[in-house]
Amino acid sequence: MDASKNRKQRFLDAHPLCFFCGRQSATIDHVPSRECFRDRVWPEGYEFPACYACNNGAGPMEQVVALYLLMGNHDGTRPTSQFEKLIAGVRNNAPQFLPKVDMSANAKKRALSQYNFPLPTDQPIAKAPIVELPDKNREAFRLFERRLICALYYLHMDEVMPLTHMIRTHRLQAIQKSADQLVHEVIPMLPNGIVTKRQNTNIGDQFFYNWHGDHETKMFAFLAQFSLSFVFIGAACRVEDIAGGEDYLPHSTDVIIRDAADGIR
Ligand SMILES: [Zn+2]
């Protein structure tokens, strides 16, 4: 048995259950996926035990979200070859998730008023660099967000999220006007702040979050930010603790969807 096999086996011995569905773990999964980080350098400590189906099944969807995370980043860094590879990957695996580039001038005008996007005054609106996200993208983002909340729950609550839990998630682009307000209002309610990092490598502010968890009721909430790209917010709790939330979906549906996808392959 070589050294990496030893490390994997030790990890799975210490973490025998899949962080997402609770079945027997067989792989080490990265959440958020490595694709979400510049040059695939991911923060330390964000490895999770997963069964084959939960790890492999998420791949194409994670690629889609990674593409949008990198594309939506307005921190001024230039796209790298990783970005080109991601586009090629999504074009191959899930072309229905690529952005629509043929938006009308009117649709772009509406989008400009919704976002703080600075368009030079001498640039015609029709040429504004805005693309539309296909509706299908919600599925990719929803899976990404539900995996993220399950991973953070596993990490901070020291157990697999019960399948009977209800989960609700939401996202905003960082440049949306309402994003700043949301962040400032929600952060004080989530007292544990984490800035992820890697020893000897500066990964900057690519992924940081706040969370709160209650061990007695098993209620958990987080708000995560990816550079200047997206803000994700989510809550998970027992059915009986939901206060007026039709947008909560049972975590058990994630596993039903996963099993259905597994049956197709
Ligand atoms: Zn699983």
mmCIF file of C-alpha atoms and ligand atoms in Angstrom:
data_model
loop_
_atom_site.group_PDB
_atom_site.id
_atom_site.type_symbol
_atom_site.label_atom_id
_atom_site.label_comp_id
_atom_site.label_asym_id
_atom_site.label_seq_id
_atom_site.Cartn_x
_atom_site.Cartn_y
_atom_site.Cartn_z
ATOM 1 C CA MET A 1 0.000 0.000 0.000
ATOM 2 C CA ASP A 2 1.584 3.308 -1.007
ATOM 3 C CA ALA A 3 1.575 6.471 1.076
ATOM 4 C CA SER A 4 -1.424 8.104 -0.625
ATOM 5 C CA LYS A 5 -3.476 4.921 -0.245
ATOM 6 C CA ASN A 6 -2.593 4.895 3.422
ATOM 7 C CA ARG A 7 -3.706 8.483 3.796
ATOM 8 C CA LYS A 8 -6.988 7.820 1.989
ATOM 9 C CA GLN A 9 -7.676 4.706 4.037
ATOM 10 C CA ARG A 10 -6.902 6.493 7.286
ATOM 11 C CA PHE A 11 -9.235 9.299 6.263
ATOM 12 C CA LEU A 12 -12.075 6.914 5.382
ATOM 13 C CA ASP A 13 -11.535 4.939 8.600
ATOM 14 C CA ALA A 14 -11.939 8.171 10.553
ATOM 15 C CA HIS A 15 -14.884 9.247 8.371
ATOM 16 C CA PRO A 16 -16.884 6.131 7.484
ATOM 17 C CA LEU A 17 -20.041 7.897 6.256
ATOM 18 C CA CYS A 18 -20.747 9.975 3.133
ATOM 19 C CA PHE A 19 -21.095 13.629 4.188
ATOM 20 C CA PHE A 20 -24.055 14.087 1.795
ATOM 21 C CA CYS A 21 -26.209 10.952 1.890
ATOM 22 C CA GLY A 22 -24.892 9.159 4.983
ATOM 23 C CA ARG A 23 -24.105 5.871 3.243
ATOM 24 C CA GLN A 24 -20.701 4.222 3.422
ATOM 25 C CA SER A 25 -17.893 6.524 2.256
ATOM 26 C CA ALA A 26 -15.482 5.331 -0.423
ATOM 27 C CA THR A 27 -13.781 8.485 -1.750
ATOM 28 C CA ILE A 28 -12.389 11.835 -0.636
ATOM 29 C CA ASP A 29 -14.455 14.676 -2.075
ATOM 30 C CA HIS A 30 -13.522 18.357 -2.213
ATOM 31 C CA VAL A 31 -16.207 20.853 -1.297
ATOM 32 C CA PRO A 32 -16.191 23.408 -2.844
ATOM 33 C CA SER A 33 -14.600 21.540 -5.743
ATOM 34 C CA ARG A 34 -11.014 22.329 -6.715
ATOM 35 C CA GLU A 35 -12.287 23.811 -9.990
ATOM 36 C CA CYS A 36 -13.720 26.712 -8.000
ATOM 37 C CA PHE A 37 -10.255 27.944 -7.047
ATOM 38 C CA ARG A 38 -7.578 29.714 -9.036
ATOM 39 C CA ASP A 39 -5.164 27.149 -10.460
ATOM 40 C CA ARG A 40 -7.200 24.492 -8.602
ATOM 41 C CA VAL A 41 -5.402 25.337 -5.336
ATOM 42 C CA TRP A 42 -8.073 24.634 -2.745
ATOM 43 C CA PRO A 43 -8.142 25.529 0.956
ATOM 44 C CA GLU A 44 -6.889 23.053 3.530
ATOM 45 C CA GLY A 45 -9.426 21.111 5.543
ATOM 46 C CA TYR A 46 -12.215 21.051 2.961
ATOM 47 C CA GLU A 47 -11.952 17.366 2.123
ATOM 48 C CA PHE A 48 -14.991 15.232 2.889
ATOM 49 C CA PRO A 49 -15.843 11.531 2.891
ATOM 50 C CA ALA A 50 -18.268 10.662 0.087
ATOM 51 C CA CYS A 51 -19.722 7.582 -1.547
ATOM 52 C CA TYR A 52 -18.909 7.087 -5.243
ATOM 53 C CA ALA A 53 -22.314 8.241 -6.425
ATOM 54 C CA CYS A 54 -22.325 11.511 -4.477
ATOM 55 C CA ASN A 55 -18.747 12.343 -5.460
ATOM 56 C CA ASN A 56 -18.912 11.450 -9.163
ATOM 57 C CA GLY A 57 -22.509 12.510 -9.703
ATOM 58 C CA ALA A 58 -21.732 16.104 -8.738
ATOM 59 C CA GLY A 59 -18.823 16.527 -11.165
ATOM 60 C CA PRO A 60 -20.493 18.050 -14.260
ATOM 61 C CA MET A 61 -22.686 20.371 -12.168
ATOM 62 C CA GLU A 62 -19.711 21.547 -10.086
ATOM 63 C CA GLN A 63 -17.900 22.370 -13.308
ATOM 64 C CA VAL A 64 -20.819 24.574 -14.371
ATOM 65 C CA VAL A 65 -20.859 26.475 -11.070
ATOM 66 C CA ALA A 66 -17.049 26.818 -11.076
ATOM 67 C CA LEU A 67 -17.262 28.404 -14.521
ATOM 68 C CA TYR A 68 -19.797 30.956 -13.307
ATOM 69 C CA LEU A 69 -17.857 31.624 -10.101
ATOM 70 C CA LEU A 70 -14.728 32.450 -12.080
ATOM 71 C CA MET A 71 -16.664 34.316 -14.777
ATOM 72 C CA GLY A 72 -18.586 36.395 -12.249
ATOM 73 C CA ASN A 73 -15.485 37.507 -10.398
ATOM 74 C CA HIS A 74 -15.026 41.248 -10.675
ATOM 75 C CA ASP A 75 -11.797 41.500 -8.683
ATOM 76 C CA GLY A 76 -9.850 42.483 -11.795
ATOM 77 C CA THR A 77 -7.816 39.288 -12.167
ATOM 78 C CA ARG A 78 -7.439 38.053 -15.709
ATOM 79 C CA PRO A 79 -8.889 34.745 -16.884
ATOM 80 C CA THR A 80 -6.333 31.947 -16.999
ATOM 81 C CA SER A 81 -5.979 28.794 -19.076
ATOM 82 C CA GLN A 82 -8.037 27.093 -16.341
ATOM 83 C CA PHE A 83 -10.971 29.228 -17.431
ATOM 84 C CA GLU A 84 -10.582 28.124 -21.062
ATOM 85 C CA LYS A 85 -10.488 24.507 -19.933
ATOM 86 C CA LEU A 86 -13.644 24.962 -17.876
ATOM 87 C CA ILE A 87 -15.517 26.416 -20.834
ATOM 88 C CA ALA A 88 -14.380 23.500 -22.986
ATOM 89 C CA GLY A 89 -15.421 21.070 -20.236
ATOM 90 C CA VAL A 90 -18.895 22.524 -19.866
ATOM 91 C CA ARG A 91 -19.305 22.691 -23.653
ATOM 92 C CA ASN A 92 -18.513 18.954 -23.770
ATOM 93 C CA ASN A 93 -20.390 17.725 -20.712
ATOM 94 C CA ALA A 94 -23.314 20.092 -20.268
ATOM 95 C CA PRO A 95 -23.673 22.629 -23.140
ATOM 96 C CA GLN A 96 -27.209 23.506 -22.049
ATOM 97 C CA PHE A 97 -25.634 25.289 -19.082
ATOM 98 C CA LEU A 98 -23.503 27.712 -21.116
ATOM 99 C CA PRO A 99 -24.531 31.372 -20.908
ATOM 100 C CA LYS A 100 -26.725 32.838 -23.626
ATOM 101 C CA VAL A 101 -24.743 35.543 -25.390
ATOM 102 C CA ASP A 102 -27.468 36.857 -27.719
ATOM 103 C CA MET A 103 -29.290 39.157 -25.282
ATOM 104 C CA SER A 104 -31.306 42.037 -26.735
ATOM 105 C CA ALA A 105 -30.305 45.647 -25.997
ATOM 106 C CA ASN A 106 -33.505 46.045 -23.970
ATOM 107 C CA ALA A 107 -32.751 43.023 -21.806
ATOM 108 C CA LYS A 108 -29.225 44.355 -21.235
ATOM 109 C CA LYS A 109 -30.653 47.750 -20.285
ATOM 110 C CA ARG A 110 -32.849 46.087 -17.657
ATOM 111 C CA ALA A 111 -29.887 44.092 -16.332
ATOM 112 C CA LEU A 112 -27.696 47.218 -16.073
ATOM 113 C CA SER A 113 -30.210 48.947 -13.843
ATOM 114 C CA GLN A 114 -30.337 45.882 -11.566
ATOM 115 C CA TYR A 115 -26.584 45.610 -11.129
ATOM 116 C CA ASN A 116 -23.856 48.074 -10.239
ATOM 117 C CA PHE A 117 -22.117 47.335 -13.481
ATOM 118 C CA PRO A 118 -20.133 50.385 -14.682
ATOM 119 C CA LEU A 119 -20.658 50.695 -18.434
ATOM 120 C CA PRO A 120 -18.473 53.364 -20.075
ATOM 121 C CA THR A 121 -20.727 56.152 -21.370
ATOM 122 C CA ASP A 122 -19.333 55.873 -24.899
ATOM 123 C CA GLN A 123 -20.185 52.171 -25.105
ATOM 124 C CA PRO A 124 -23.494 51.238 -26.722
ATOM 125 C CA ILE A 125 -25.745 49.170 -24.466
ATOM 126 C CA ALA A 126 -26.045 46.454 -27.113
ATOM 127 C CA LYS A 127 -22.289 45.839 -26.761
ATOM 128 C CA ALA A 128 -22.293 45.657 -22.946
ATOM 129 C CA PRO A 129 -20.518 42.476 -21.800
ATOM 130 C CA ILE A 130 -23.581 40.900 -20.209
ATOM 131 C CA VAL A 131 -24.744 37.324 -20.692
ATOM 132 C CA GLU A 132 -27.876 35.572 -19.575
ATOM 133 C CA LEU A 133 -27.807 32.498 -17.380
ATOM 134 C CA PRO A 134 -30.073 29.751 -18.685
ATOM 135 C CA ASP A 135 -32.826 28.722 -16.248
ATOM 136 C CA LYS A 136 -31.273 25.265 -16.082
ATOM 137 C CA ASN A 137 -28.388 26.768 -14.121
ATOM 138 C CA ARG A 138 -30.529 26.866 -11.025
ATOM 139 C CA GLU A 139 -30.261 23.065 -10.831
ATOM 140 C CA ALA A 140 -26.473 23.241 -10.901
ATOM 141 C CA PHE A 141 -26.363 26.008 -8.302
ATOM 142 C CA ARG A 142 -28.925 24.299 -6.086
ATOM 143 C CA LEU A 143 -26.877 21.086 -5.978
ATOM 144 C CA PHE A 144 -23.707 23.108 -5.347
ATOM 145 C CA GLU A 145 -25.342 24.999 -2.469
ATOM 146 C CA ARG A 146 -26.872 21.892 -0.912
ATOM 147 C CA ARG A 147 -23.549 20.078 -1.075
ATOM 148 C CA LEU A 148 -21.894 23.131 0.462
ATOM 149 C CA ILE A 149 -24.289 23.357 3.405
ATOM 150 C CA CYS A 150 -24.000 19.587 4.035
ATOM 151 C CA ALA A 151 -20.195 19.844 3.953
ATOM 152 C CA LEU A 152 -20.102 22.811 6.336
ATOM 153 C CA TYR A 153 -22.605 21.046 8.592
ATOM 154 C CA TYR A 154 -20.396 17.933 8.644
ATOM 155 C CA LEU A 155 -17.315 20.014 9.424
ATOM 156 C CA HIS A 156 -18.772 22.163 12.182
ATOM 157 C CA MET A 157 -21.482 19.945 13.681
ATOM 158 C CA ASP A 158 -19.331 16.783 13.628
ATOM 159 C CA GLU A 159 -21.988 14.571 12.064
ATOM 160 C CA VAL A 160 -23.773 13.889 8.777
ATOM 161 C CA MET A 161 -26.793 16.141 8.317
ATOM 162 C CA PRO A 162 -29.899 14.036 9.053
ATOM 163 C CA LEU A 163 -31.805 13.105 5.876
ATOM 164 C CA THR A 164 -34.944 14.296 7.641
ATOM 165 C CA HIS A 165 -33.583 17.865 7.721
ATOM 166 C CA MET A 166 -35.056 20.583 5.524
ATOM 167 C CA ILE A 167 -32.682 22.809 3.512
ATOM 168 C CA ARG A 168 -33.143 26.194 1.947
ATOM 169 C CA THR A 169 -30.436 28.038 -0.038
ATOM 170 C CA HIS A 170 -30.199 31.224 -2.029
ATOM 171 C CA ARG A 171 -27.576 33.083 -4.062
ATOM 172 C CA LEU A 172 -26.789 36.584 -5.188
ATOM 173 C CA GLN A 173 -24.101 37.910 -7.482
ATOM 174 C CA ALA A 174 -21.752 40.095 -5.479
ATOM 175 C CA ILE A 175 -22.360 43.045 -7.829
ATOM 176 C CA GLN A 176 -26.118 42.941 -7.255
ATOM 177 C CA LYS A 177 -27.122 45.986 -5.259
ATOM 178 C CA SER A 178 -28.932 43.877 -2.663
ATOM 179 C CA ALA A 179 -25.869 41.684 -1.965
ATOM 180 C CA ASP A 180 -24.068 44.245 0.238
ATOM 181 C CA GLN A 181 -27.156 44.823 2.316
ATOM 182 C CA LEU A 182 -27.791 41.108 2.758
ATOM 183 C CA VAL A 183 -24.198 40.480 3.849
ATOM 184 C CA HIS A 184 -24.232 43.315 6.391
ATOM 185 C CA GLU A 185 -27.542 42.257 7.874
ATOM 186 C CA VAL A 186 -26.865 38.531 8.061
ATOM 187 C CA ILE A 187 -23.208 38.374 9.172
ATOM 188 C CA PRO A 188 -23.918 39.586 12.749
ATOM 189 C CA MET A 189 -26.393 36.702 13.150
ATOM 190 C CA LEU A 190 -23.693 34.172 12.238
ATOM 191 C CA PRO A 191 -20.952 34.690 14.812
ATOM 192 C CA ASN A 192 -18.383 32.166 13.575
ATOM 193 C CA GLY A 193 -16.260 33.691 10.809
ATOM 194 C CA ILE A 194 -13.879 31.543 8.767
ATOM 195 C CA VAL A 195 -11.377 32.678 6.149
ATOM 196 C CA THR A 196 -10.145 29.560 4.407
ATOM 197 C CA LYS A 197 -6.445 29.246 3.621
ATOM 198 C CA ARG A 198 -3.600 27.001 2.604
ATOM 199 C CA GLN A 199 -0.207 26.868 4.243
ATOM 200 C CA ASN A 200 2.571 28.496 2.210
ATOM 201 C CA THR A 201 0.189 29.493 -0.589
ATOM 202 C CA ASN A 202 -1.745 32.706 -0.668
ATOM 203 C CA ILE A 203 -5.224 31.814 -1.863
ATOM 204 C CA GLY A 204 -6.464 35.286 -0.987
ATOM 205 C CA ASP A 205 -10.137 35.862 -0.267
ATOM 206 C CA GLN A 206 -11.465 33.288 -2.711
ATOM 207 C CA PHE A 207 -13.707 31.543 -0.162
ATOM 208 C CA PHE A 208 -14.775 32.817 3.256
ATOM 209 C CA TYR A 209 -17.915 32.352 5.298
ATOM 210 C CA ASN A 210 -19.815 32.800 8.537
ATOM 211 C CA TRP A 211 -21.860 30.110 10.202
ATOM 212 C CA HIS A 212 -24.000 29.334 13.198
ATOM 213 C CA GLY A 213 -25.080 25.915 14.424
ATOM 214 C CA ASP A 214 -27.125 24.739 17.358
ATOM 215 C CA HIS A 215 -26.213 21.263 18.588
ATOM 216 C CA GLU A 216 -29.462 20.783 20.451
ATOM 217 C CA THR A 217 -31.913 21.510 17.619
ATOM 218 C CA LYS A 218 -29.350 20.728 14.863
ATOM 219 C CA MET A 219 -30.224 24.016 13.170
ATOM 220 C CA PHE A 220 -27.422 25.307 10.932
ATOM 221 C CA ALA A 221 -27.021 28.443 8.803
ATOM 222 C CA PHE A 222 -24.217 29.922 6.713
ATOM 223 C CA LEU A 223 -23.348 32.809 4.428
ATOM 224 C CA ALA A 224 -20.389 32.232 2.103
ATOM 225 C CA GLN A 225 -18.613 34.570 -0.274
ATOM 226 C CA PHE A 226 -16.487 33.652 -3.250
ATOM 227 C CA SER A 227 -14.130 36.569 -4.006
ATOM 228 C CA LEU A 228 -16.221 39.297 -5.583
ATOM 229 C CA SER A 229 -18.309 36.799 -7.461
ATOM 230 C CA PHE A 230 -21.210 35.141 -5.632
ATOM 231 C CA VAL A 231 -22.759 35.221 -2.166
ATOM 232 C CA PHE A 232 -24.465 32.021 -1.005
ATOM 233 C CA ILE A 233 -26.752 31.765 1.965
ATOM 234 C CA GLY A 234 -28.406 28.684 3.384
ATOM 235 C CA ALA A 235 -30.215 27.240 6.372
ATOM 236 C CA ALA A 236 -30.981 23.688 7.442
ATOM 237 C CA CYS A 237 -33.229 22.589 10.278
ATOM 238 C CA ARG A 238 -35.762 20.013 11.486
ATOM 239 C CA VAL A 239 -39.209 20.067 9.873
ATOM 240 C CA GLU A 240 -40.804 21.197 13.129
ATOM 241 C CA ASP A 241 -38.495 24.227 13.398
ATOM 242 C CA ILE A 242 -39.314 25.807 10.026
ATOM 243 C CA ALA A 243 -40.869 29.219 10.438
ATOM 244 C CA GLY A 244 -42.787 30.120 7.306
ATOM 245 C CA GLY A 245 -40.575 28.833 4.549
ATOM 246 C CA GLU A 246 -42.115 27.277 1.476
ATOM 247 C CA ASP A 247 -38.694 27.276 -0.157
ATOM 248 C CA TYR A 248 -37.368 24.594 2.159
ATOM 249 C CA LEU A 249 -36.844 21.238 0.429
ATOM 250 C CA PRO A 250 -36.247 17.996 2.319
ATOM 251 C CA HIS A 251 -32.641 16.818 2.249
ATOM 252 C CA SER A 252 -34.025 13.353 1.463
ATOM 253 C CA THR A 253 -34.961 14.618 -2.048
ATOM 254 C CA ASP A 254 -31.238 15.206 -2.744
ATOM 255 C CA VAL A 255 -30.620 11.519 -2.284
ATOM 256 C CA ILE A 256 -33.635 10.546 -4.395
ATOM 257 C CA ILE A 257 -32.355 12.808 -7.196
ATOM 258 C CA ARG A 258 -28.854 11.400 -6.756
ATOM 259 C CA ASP A 259 -30.074 7.809 -6.941
ATOM 260 C CA ALA A 260 -32.112 8.612 -10.062
ATOM 261 C CA ALA A 261 -29.050 10.111 -11.732
ATOM 262 C CA ASP A 262 -27.005 7.111 -10.704
ATOM 263 C CA GLY A 263 -29.551 4.779 -12.299
ATOM 264 C CA ILE A 264 -29.208 6.588 -15.631
ATOM 265 C CA ARG A 265 -25.439 6.165 -15.841
HETATM 266 ZN ZN ZN B 1 -23.364 9.674 -0.744
#
